[in-house]
Short mmCIF file of C-alpha atoms in Angstrom, two decimals:
data_model
loop_
_atom_site.label_atom_id
_atom_site.label_comp_id
_atom_site.label_asym_id
_atom_site.label_seq_id
_atom_site.Cartn_x
_atom_site.Cartn_y
_atom_site.Cartn_z
CA MET F 1 -9.21 -16.91 -14.23
CA PRO F 2 -10.50 -13.74 -15.42
CA VAL F 3 -12.07 -13.14 -18.77
CA ALA F 4 -8.71 -11.05 -20.97
CA ALA F 5 -9.53 -7.37 -22.26
CA GLN F 6 -10.86 -7.66 -25.99
CA LYS F 7 -8.64 -4.39 -26.23
CA HIS F 8 -5.40 -4.17 -25.13
CA PRO F 9 -3.83 -1.29 -22.72
CA ARG F 10 -2.88 1.79 -25.15
CA ARG F 11 0.98 3.25 -25.47
CA PHE F 12 1.60 6.12 -23.17
CA ARG F 13 2.33 9.06 -25.09
CA LEU F 14 4.35 12.27 -23.67
CA ARG F 15 1.48 13.99 -24.73
CA ASP F 16 -1.28 12.54 -22.84
CA ILE F 17 0.73 14.28 -20.12
CA VAL F 18 -1.21 17.25 -21.39
CA GLU F 19 -4.09 16.17 -23.51
CA ASP F 20 -5.59 13.60 -20.78
CA LYS F 21 -6.43 14.72 -17.57
CA ARG F 22 -7.01 11.67 -15.86
CA ILE F 23 -3.49 10.92 -15.76
CA VAL F 24 -2.38 14.44 -13.78
CA LEU F 25 -5.74 13.86 -11.38
CA MET F 26 -4.38 10.31 -10.34
CA LEU F 27 -0.93 11.84 -10.35
CA ALA F 28 -2.79 14.02 -7.65
CA LEU F 29 -4.56 11.78 -5.94
CA GLY F 30 -1.76 8.90 -6.06
CA PHE F 31 0.33 11.51 -3.75
CA SER F 32 -3.18 12.18 -1.09
CA SER F 33 -2.78 8.01 -1.10
CA GLY F 34 0.64 7.74 -0.39
CA LEU F 35 1.75 11.09 2.32
CA PRO F 36 -0.71 9.89 5.04
CA LEU F 37 0.83 6.37 5.20
CA LEU F 38 4.57 6.91 6.88
CA LEU F 39 2.98 9.23 8.95
CA VAL F 40 1.52 6.71 10.66
CA LEU F 41 3.94 3.84 9.76
CA GLY F 42 8.07 4.70 9.74
CA THR F 43 7.39 8.75 10.05
CA PHE F 44 5.56 7.78 13.35
CA THR F 45 8.25 5.01 15.16
CA LEU F 46 10.86 7.72 14.30
CA ARG F 47 8.99 10.01 16.18
CA LEU F 48 8.51 7.60 19.09
CA ALA F 49 11.99 6.75 18.63
CA PHE F 50 13.38 9.89 19.13
CA SER F 51 10.70 10.82 22.04
CA ASP F 52 13.07 7.88 23.62
CA ILE F 53 9.65 5.51 24.21
CA ASP F 54 10.49 2.29 24.33
CA VAL F 55 10.79 -0.33 21.50
CA ARG F 56 7.68 -2.59 23.16
CA THR F 57 5.21 0.26 23.48
CA ILE F 58 7.07 1.38 19.56
CA GLY F 59 6.19 -2.28 18.12
CA LEU F 60 2.77 -2.24 19.52
CA PHE F 61 1.81 0.85 18.02
CA SER F 62 2.18 -0.66 14.63
CA TYR F 63 -1.40 -2.21 15.57
CA VAL F 64 -2.25 1.77 14.76
CA ALA F 65 -2.29 0.52 11.12
CA LEU F 66 -4.70 -1.60 11.08
CA PRO F 67 -7.66 -0.30 9.20
CA TYR F 68 -5.28 -0.54 6.08
CA SER F 69 -5.22 -4.02 6.69
CA LEU F 70 -9.20 -4.50 7.35
CA LYS F 71 -10.78 -1.32 4.61
CA PHE F 72 -12.39 -4.91 3.02
CA LEU F 73 -15.26 -4.51 5.72
CA TRP F 74 -16.85 -1.04 4.49
CA ALA F 75 -15.28 -1.40 0.96
CA PRO F 76 -18.51 -2.31 0.05
CA MET F 77 -20.50 0.60 2.11
CA ILE F 78 -18.51 3.13 -0.04
CA ASP F 79 -19.34 1.07 -2.58
CA ARG F 80 -22.57 1.38 -2.69
CA LEU F 81 -24.59 4.12 0.23
CA ASP F 82 -23.65 8.09 -0.70
CA VAL F 83 -22.48 10.98 1.51
CA PRO F 84 -25.09 12.73 2.87
CA LEU F 85 -25.34 16.22 1.09
CA LEU F 86 -21.86 15.91 -1.13
CA SER F 87 -22.94 12.58 -3.22
CA ARG F 88 -26.13 14.77 -4.58
CA ALA F 89 -22.84 17.50 -5.78
CA LEU F 90 -19.93 15.80 -6.09
CA GLY F 91 -21.29 12.05 -6.96
CA ARG F 92 -20.34 8.78 -5.24
CA ARG F 93 -17.16 8.60 -5.79
CA ARG F 94 -15.68 12.05 -5.17
CA SER F 95 -18.39 12.68 -2.23
CA TRP F 96 -16.13 9.88 -0.06
CA MET F 97 -13.23 11.10 -1.55
CA VAL F 98 -13.51 13.98 -0.52
CA ALA F 99 -14.66 13.79 3.33
CA ALA F 100 -12.30 10.61 3.85
CA GLN F 101 -9.22 13.50 2.86
CA VAL F 102 -11.11 15.98 4.79
CA ALA F 103 -11.16 13.66 7.84
CA THR F 104 -7.45 13.10 7.24
CA ALA F 105 -6.38 16.02 7.23
CA ALA F 106 -7.84 17.02 10.45
CA SER F 107 -6.53 13.48 12.06
CA LEU F 108 -2.62 14.97 11.21
CA PHE F 109 -3.52 18.13 12.90
CA LEU F 110 -4.78 16.07 15.37
CA MET F 111 -1.15 14.35 15.74
CA ALA F 112 0.26 17.62 15.21
CA PHE F 113 -0.47 18.79 18.99
CA ALA F 114 -0.30 15.05 20.31
CA ASP F 115 3.33 14.84 22.57
CA PRO F 116 4.41 11.63 22.66
CA LYS F 117 5.68 12.15 26.10
CA THR F 118 2.72 13.87 27.63
CA ASP F 119 -0.37 12.85 25.63
CA LEU F 120 0.90 9.34 23.94
CA ALA F 121 -3.18 7.77 23.97
CA LEU F 122 -3.71 11.19 22.14
CA LEU F 123 -1.84 10.74 19.77
CA GLY F 124 -1.70 6.79 19.10
CA LEU F 125 -5.99 8.36 18.65
CA GLY F 126 -4.75 10.40 16.25
CA ALA F 127 -2.90 7.95 14.33
CA PHE F 128 -5.31 5.26 14.68
CA LEU F 129 -8.50 7.97 12.66
CA VAL F 130 -5.47 8.68 10.11
CA ALA F 131 -4.58 5.23 9.08
CA PHE F 132 -8.78 4.81 9.27
CA CYS F 133 -9.39 7.80 6.85
CA ALA F 134 -6.93 7.74 4.09
CA ALA F 135 -7.54 3.55 4.03
CA SER F 136 -10.79 4.74 2.92
CA GLN F 137 -9.98 6.63 0.75
CA ASP F 138 -7.22 4.15 -1.07
CA VAL F 139 -10.38 1.77 -1.03
CA VAL F 140 -12.76 4.75 -3.33
CA ILE F 141 -9.26 6.07 -5.55
CA ASP F 142 -9.09 3.01 -6.53
CA GLY F 143 -12.70 2.47 -7.57
CA TRP F 144 -12.28 5.87 -9.52
CA ARG F 145 -9.38 4.63 -11.49
CA ILE F 146 -11.23 1.63 -12.36
CA ASP F 147 -14.30 3.37 -13.82
CA ALA F 148 -12.16 6.35 -14.89
CA ALA F 149 -9.48 4.28 -16.75
CA GLY F 150 -11.66 1.67 -19.30
CA SER F 151 -9.98 -1.19 -21.01
CA ASP F 152 -6.98 1.19 -22.25
CA MET F 153 -5.62 3.05 -19.29
CA GLN F 154 -5.49 1.01 -16.49
CA GLY F 155 -1.03 0.41 -16.92
CA ILE F 156 -1.04 4.20 -17.49
CA LEU F 157 -3.01 5.33 -14.43
CA ALA F 158 -2.04 2.51 -12.52
CA ALA F 159 2.04 3.78 -13.35
CA THR F 160 0.96 7.27 -12.67
CA SER F 161 -0.76 6.28 -9.46
CA ASN F 162 2.38 4.69 -8.06
CA LEU F 163 4.80 7.43 -8.71
CA GLY F 164 2.08 10.05 -7.40
CA TYR F 165 2.05 7.76 -4.34
CA ARG F 166 6.43 7.41 -4.24
CA LEU F 167 6.88 11.16 -4.84
CA GLY F 168 3.83 11.33 -1.31
CA LEU F 169 5.91 8.82 0.89
CA ILE F 170 9.21 11.03 -0.44
CA THR F 171 7.12 14.09 1.84
CA ALA F 172 5.76 12.22 4.22
CA GLY F 173 9.30 10.32 4.92
CA ALA F 174 12.10 12.89 4.43
CA GLY F 175 10.29 15.72 4.08
CA ALA F 176 8.62 15.36 7.13
CA LEU F 177 12.22 14.78 8.43
CA PHE F 178 14.11 17.20 7.23
CA ILE F 179 10.98 19.81 8.25
CA ALA F 180 10.67 17.76 11.61
CA ALA F 181 14.83 18.16 12.85
CA SER F 182 14.97 22.43 12.13
CA GLY F 183 11.30 23.32 13.18
CA GLY F 184 9.41 20.10 15.08
CA TRP F 185 7.57 17.36 15.35
CA LYS F 186 4.58 19.41 15.40
CA VAL F 187 5.31 21.77 12.30
CA ALA F 188 6.21 18.86 10.47
CA TYR F 189 2.64 17.03 11.30
CA LEU F 190 0.88 20.57 10.40
CA CYS F 191 2.23 20.55 7.07
CA MET F 192 1.79 17.21 6.02
CA SER F 193 -1.94 18.39 7.12
CA ALA F 194 -2.18 21.05 4.41
CA PHE F 195 -0.35 18.42 2.09
CA MET F 196 -3.72 16.91 1.96
CA LEU F 197 -4.88 19.38 0.41
CA VAL F 198 -3.15 18.15 -3.30
CA GLY F 199 -5.21 15.69 -3.25
CA LEU F 200 -8.79 17.46 -2.14
CA VAL F 201 -8.28 19.59 -5.25
CA ALA F 202 -7.77 16.98 -7.22
CA ALA F 203 -11.28 15.28 -6.28
CA LEU F 204 -12.74 18.59 -6.64
CA PHE F 205 -12.07 18.79 -10.33
CA ALA F 206 -12.16 14.75 -11.03
CA PRO F 207 -15.00 13.93 -13.50
CA ALA F 208 -17.61 11.56 -11.67
CA TYR F 209 -17.24 8.16 -14.28
CA ASP F 210 -19.43 6.39 -11.05
CA ARG F 211 -22.11 8.62 -12.80
CA ARG F 212 -22.79 5.74 -15.80
CA VAL F 213 -21.94 2.55 -12.66
CA ALA F 214 -24.63 4.46 -10.49
CA ALA F 215 -27.14 4.66 -13.89
CA ALA F 216 -26.85 0.63 -14.45
CA ALA F 217 -27.18 -0.29 -10.49
CA GLU F 218 -30.81 1.53 -10.88
CA ALA F 219 -32.03 0.01 -13.57
CA VAL F 220 -32.21 -2.93 -11.62
CA PRO F 221 -34.64 -3.46 -9.26
CA GLN F 222 -33.07 -3.28 -5.20
CA SER F 223 -34.31 -3.10 -1.91
CA ARG F 224 -34.10 -0.27 0.07
CA LEU F 225 -32.49 -1.61 3.09
CA TRP F 226 -28.10 -2.39 1.64
CA SER F 227 -27.69 -6.00 1.35
CA ALA F 228 -24.51 -7.66 2.82
CA ARG F 229 -24.43 -10.54 1.65
CA ARG F 230 -25.36 -8.94 -2.14
CA ALA F 231 -21.85 -6.46 -1.17
CA LEU F 232 -19.98 -8.99 0.86
CA ALA F 233 -20.69 -12.43 0.33
CA GLU F 234 -21.38 -12.24 -3.47
CA PRO F 235 -17.77 -11.46 -4.36
CA LEU F 236 -16.52 -14.35 -2.56
CA THR F 237 -18.65 -16.52 -3.48
CA GLU F 238 -17.66 -15.89 -6.75
CA LEU F 239 -13.68 -16.20 -6.25
CA HIS F 240 -14.53 -19.91 -4.85
CA SER F 241 -16.67 -20.95 -7.58
CA ARG F 242 -13.51 -20.38 -10.11
CA PHE F 243 -10.95 -21.62 -7.45
CA GLY F 244 -12.95 -23.95 -5.84
CA PRO F 245 -10.98 -25.41 -2.41
CA ALA F 246 -7.78 -23.44 -3.62
CA LEU F 247 -8.87 -20.68 -3.01
CA TYR F 248 -7.99 -21.25 0.83
CA ALA F 249 -4.43 -21.60 -0.23
CA ILE F 250 -4.50 -18.85 -2.50
CA LEU F 251 -5.53 -17.04 0.82
CA LEU F 252 -3.16 -18.22 2.91
CA LEU F 253 -0.18 -17.39 0.50
CA VAL F 254 -1.82 -13.81 0.13
CA ALA F 255 -1.51 -13.94 3.24
CA LEU F 256 1.52 -14.64 3.90
CA TYR F 257 3.61 -13.01 1.79
CA ARG F 258 5.20 -10.34 3.07
CA LEU F 259 5.29 -11.70 6.28
CA PRO F 260 8.79 -11.37 7.16
CA ASP F 261 8.99 -8.03 5.77
CA PHE F 262 6.01 -6.52 8.33
CA LEU F 263 7.36 -7.95 11.18
CA SER F 264 10.88 -6.18 9.82
CA GLY F 265 9.88 -3.29 9.25
CA VAL F 266 8.60 -2.04 12.43
CA MET F 267 11.43 -2.22 14.10
CA ALA F 268 14.08 -0.47 11.25
CA SER F 269 13.01 2.99 13.14
CA PRO F 270 13.94 2.33 16.31
CA LEU F 271 17.36 0.14 15.04
CA TYR F 272 17.84 3.69 13.40
CA ARG F 273 17.85 5.58 16.65
CA THR F 274 19.84 3.13 18.16
CA LEU F 275 22.68 2.46 16.08
CA GLY F 276 23.19 6.23 16.61
CA PHE F 277 21.99 7.71 13.28
CA ASP F 278 20.61 11.72 13.04
CA LEU F 279 17.26 12.96 11.69
CA LYS F 280 18.89 14.19 9.14
CA GLU F 281 20.93 10.97 8.14
CA ILE F 282 17.72 8.82 8.33
CA ALA F 283 15.62 11.24 6.05
CA THR F 284 18.80 10.72 3.29
CA VAL F 285 19.76 7.41 3.25
CA THR F 286 16.42 6.02 4.15
CA LYS F 287 13.73 8.46 3.49
CA LEU F 288 14.84 10.01 0.03
CA TYR F 289 17.25 7.88 -1.54
CA GLY F 290 15.81 4.20 -0.55
CA VAL F 291 12.17 5.42 -2.37
CA TRP F 292 14.18 5.87 -4.86
CA VAL F 293 15.66 2.72 -4.98
CA GLY F 294 12.21 1.20 -4.00
CA ILE F 295 11.18 2.66 -6.91
CA ALA F 296 14.30 1.04 -9.53
CA GLY F 297 13.16 -2.65 -7.77
CA GLY F 298 9.46 -1.98 -8.72
CA PHE F 299 10.07 -1.67 -12.31
CA VAL F 300 12.47 -4.87 -12.15
CA GLY F 301 9.93 -6.78 -10.52
CA GLY F 302 7.67 -5.68 -13.78
CA TRP F 303 10.44 -6.12 -16.35
CA ALA F 304 10.46 -9.89 -14.27
CA LEU F 305 7.14 -10.51 -14.70
CA ALA F 306 6.99 -9.43 -18.25
CA ARG F 307 9.95 -11.98 -19.42
CA LEU F 308 9.38 -15.00 -17.36
CA GLY F 309 6.14 -14.57 -16.30
CA LEU F 310 3.91 -14.88 -13.05
CA PHE F 311 5.28 -18.24 -11.38
CA PRO F 312 8.83 -17.48 -11.35
CA THR F 313 8.82 -13.52 -10.46
CA LEU F 314 5.95 -14.95 -7.97
CA VAL F 315 8.96 -17.33 -6.01
CA LEU F 316 11.95 -15.11 -7.20
CA GLY F 317 9.92 -12.07 -5.17
CA ALA F 318 9.56 -14.56 -2.03
CA PHE F 319 13.62 -15.85 -1.81
CA LEU F 320 14.71 -12.02 -2.71
CA ALA F 321 12.37 -10.31 -0.36
CA ALA F 322 13.18 -13.01 2.57
CA SER F 323 16.78 -12.81 2.47
CA SER F 324 17.28 -9.05 2.05
CA HIS F 325 16.68 -9.44 5.88
CA LEU F 326 20.43 -9.99 6.29
CA ALA F 327 20.90 -7.03 5.29
CA PHE F 328 19.62 -5.26 8.10
CA ALA F 329 21.16 -8.02 10.74
CA TRP F 330 24.52 -7.07 9.00
CA LEU F 331 23.77 -3.11 9.49
CA SER F 332 23.16 -4.09 13.38
CA ALA F 333 25.89 -6.05 14.27
CA GLY F 334 27.77 -2.96 12.97
CA ALA F 335 29.72 0.29 13.51
CA PRO F 336 26.71 3.11 12.95
CA GLU F 337 28.35 4.79 9.10
CA ILE F 338 26.84 6.39 6.80
CA TRP F 339 27.98 4.30 3.71
CA ARG F 340 26.73 0.77 5.90
CA LEU F 341 23.18 2.09 6.20
CA THR F 342 23.16 2.92 2.90
CA VAL F 343 23.85 -0.06 1.53
CA ALA F 344 21.12 -1.90 3.66
CA ILE F 345 18.78 0.18 2.63
CA SER F 346 19.47 -0.43 -0.77
CA VAL F 347 19.50 -4.41 -0.37
CA GLU F 348 16.00 -4.27 1.63
CA ASN F 349 14.19 -1.82 -0.47
CA PHE F 350 15.54 -3.35 -3.44
CA CYS F 351 14.09 -6.96 -2.74
CA GLY F 352 11.23 -4.98 -0.96
CA SER F 353 9.48 -3.37 -4.09
CA PHE F 354 10.58 -6.45 -6.15
CA ALA F 355 8.54 -8.34 -4.37
CA GLY F 356 5.97 -6.13 -3.62
CA ILE F 357 5.25 -5.36 -7.54
CA VAL F 358 4.54 -9.54 -8.69
CA LEU F 359 2.26 -9.70 -5.27
CA ILE F 360 0.30 -6.63 -6.57
CA ALA F 361 -0.02 -8.86 -10.46
CA TYR F 362 -0.36 -12.06 -8.85
CA MET F 363 -3.65 -10.78 -6.53
CA SER F 364 -4.99 -8.55 -9.83
CA SER F 365 -5.15 -12.22 -11.95
CA LEU F 366 -7.43 -13.03 -9.03
CA THR F 367 -10.20 -10.94 -9.46
CA SER F 368 -13.22 -10.26 -11.53
CA PRO F 369 -14.10 -7.93 -13.55
CA ALA F 370 -17.18 -7.96 -12.29
CA PHE F 371 -16.50 -7.39 -8.38
CA ALA F 372 -12.78 -6.04 -9.17
CA ALA F 373 -12.63 -3.21 -6.25
CA THR F 374 -14.15 -5.75 -3.86
CA GLN F 375 -12.15 -8.76 -4.43
CA TYR F 376 -8.99 -6.87 -4.56
CA ALA F 377 -9.96 -4.60 -1.12
CA LEU F 378 -10.11 -8.37 0.23
CA PHE F 379 -6.44 -9.26 -1.08
CA SER F 380 -4.86 -6.71 -0.63
CA SER F 381 -5.92 -6.00 3.31
CA LEU F 382 -5.69 -10.28 4.03
CA TYR F 383 -1.63 -9.77 1.94
CA ALA F 384 -0.79 -7.03 5.43
CA LEU F 385 -3.57 -8.65 8.28
CA PRO F 386 -1.34 -11.05 9.83
CA GLY F 387 2.02 -9.19 9.70
CA LYS F 388 0.29 -5.86 11.32
CA LEU F 389 -0.95 -9.00 14.02
CA ILE F 390 2.69 -10.52 15.00
CA ALA F 391 4.57 -6.62 14.41
CA GLY F 392 3.22 -5.84 17.26
CA SER F 393 5.25 -8.65 19.23
CA ALA F 394 8.53 -7.24 17.42
CA GLY F 395 9.58 -5.53 20.08
CA PHE F 396 8.86 -7.68 22.65
CA ILE F 397 11.73 -9.90 20.87
CA VAL F 398 14.03 -7.24 19.82
CA ALA F 399 13.99 -6.62 23.74
CA SER F 400 15.17 -10.34 24.30
CA VAL F 401 17.24 -11.29 21.51
CA GLY F 402 19.02 -8.17 20.07
CA TYR F 403 18.48 -6.24 16.51
CA PRO F 404 20.67 -8.81 14.99
CA ALA F 405 19.26 -13.11 16.04
CA PHE F 406 16.06 -10.76 14.62
CA PHE F 407 16.21 -10.28 11.53
CA VAL F 408 17.69 -13.30 11.35
CA PHE F 409 14.81 -14.61 12.72
CA THR F 410 12.34 -12.33 10.27
CA SER F 411 14.70 -13.77 7.18
CA LEU F 412 13.97 -17.83 8.40
CA ILE F 413 10.24 -17.11 8.48
CA GLY F 414 10.52 -16.88 4.83
CA LEU F 415 11.41 -20.41 3.68
CA PRO F 416 7.85 -21.59 4.55
CA VAL F 417 6.04 -18.96 2.30
CA LEU F 418 8.54 -20.18 -0.43
CA ALA F 419 7.77 -23.72 -0.40
CA LEU F 420 3.95 -22.45 -0.80
CA CYS F 421 4.76 -20.51 -3.43
CA ILE F 422 5.61 -23.49 -5.41
CA ALA F 423 3.52 -25.47 -3.92
CA VAL F 424 0.17 -22.95 -4.43
CA GLY F 425 1.83 -20.59 -7.39
CA ARG F 426 1.85 -22.83 -10.36
CA ARG F 427 -1.90 -24.28 -9.46
CA THR F 428 -3.55 -20.98 -9.23
CA GLY F 429 -2.25 -20.14 -12.96
CA ALA F 430 0.79 -18.02 -12.05
CA GLU F 431 3.03 -19.66 -14.05
CA ALA F 432 0.82 -17.92 -17.13
CA ALA F 433 3.22 -16.33 -19.38
CA PRO F 434 3.50 -13.42 -21.78
CA LYS F 435 1.97 -14.48 -25.16
CA GLU F 436 4.80 -14.12 -27.95
CA GLY F 437 4.04 -10.99 -29.62
CA GLY F 438 2.18 -9.21 -27.02
CA GLY F 439 4.05 -5.84 -27.29
CA ASP F 440 3.27 -4.70 -23.83
CA GLY F 441 4.60 -8.02 -21.96
CA ASN F 442 1.27 -7.95 -19.60
CA SER F 443 -0.09 -11.98 -19.13
CA PRO F 444 -3.29 -11.52 -20.80
CA SER F 445 -4.61 -13.72 -17.67
CA VAL F 446 -4.03 -10.76 -15.45
CA SER F 447 -7.32 -8.14 -14.68
CA PRO F 448 -7.08 -4.54 -15.02
CA LEU F 449 -3.97 -3.86 -12.83
CA PRO F 450 -5.30 -2.45 -9.03
CA SER F 451 -3.06 0.15 -8.42
CA PRO F 452 0.61 -0.03 -6.90
CA ALA F 453 -0.67 2.93 -4.80
CA ARG F 454 -3.24 1.08 -2.68
CA ALA F 455 -1.51 -1.90 -2.01
CA SER F 456 1.30 -0.09 -1.09
CA ALA F 457 -1.22 1.26 1.67
CA GLY F 458 -0.42 -2.09 3.62
CA GLU F 459 3.20 -2.21 2.74
CA PRO F 460 5.87 -2.48 5.25
CA GLU F 461 7.65 0.17 5.79
CA THR F 462 11.50 -0.12 6.53
CA ALA F 463 12.92 2.97 4.36
#
């Protein structure tokens, strides 16, 4: 397990909001990270559903978000290479942030002018480009946050990033749907493209904390050619040296922990449309109210981690995430009433966010400070990859068995995942509980916590 930090994270003070500009910058960068996610997932599938695209095709379009799950492949390049011209003026991390944000905004602009009924392929290309650019942005924002926070601000900046991320979700979820209901999808996506300016401004004003890292790297003689072994193989080798053969079981647990959520999440939006809910009802309950329920679930997950320890909460999260899908099975079998939708969203979002925060803590505990960014990118990509690969078949399953049976099936998938948690979690140190007297309630075995915003970049969006 990673060596615990010698210095305890300091507590948040209200005056930090005005005294420490890192907090405001992290809020804006978290917003920029959360904004694109729903525009290629939940909001995007609603756009397809309200354009009367076949449910099987909607399921296949879930593959456009695969870059979120594959970002570990180019994360080392972002860590090691400069952006031509920009890096000289802004530094490496800020230049990558600016490049990714401008490219994301341009891709959203492309999606605005692609009509699903006549330009479906072009719309899919735009969505893929948004996912690729936004996933790249997530990698570099994680790296900037880790550099900026030092040893005493990791928890504060992680929580701030999560808040900004959730605000981005609300904007791209409820905000986009309200705009689409009034002015159409083109106006909605143009507005979302303009909102990327929030993160762009923050990136331009952010200090270049990577300069000290670059200076340290220059002190060591290196080949002019970028070494793939040093960039990707060394973090993997370090993981294997610590965990040995158990690493394969750990990777399997990370990969399958949220599998039921990813499989069910892609069919949530078509379900709302099939039941007869309109855009404003969906926006209010699932994209506005649902996000705050998710935030509450995250806070309860954090509280459970502090009180129960990582292993018991890991098992509890797996159980809650799987069983919560029965709420959607219940919703799909009944009348399209707002109160029923509210109950289902409350259960699903609370339990899903609870499980998501627990998985973030587990993945964070597995990383080494020397390779935190690359190893966490690997874990956060891996946990979404199997679900994203299988999710494309969800539409075909729904077309064959219907929505109620489909959501019961996704719930049952969680049973072997729960068994894997019990078998693997304790053996890999997840049972470590907080020490008594540790006022912050953080387990000493957990390395600096990567932002929930970055993990949630692959998160199934049912809200």
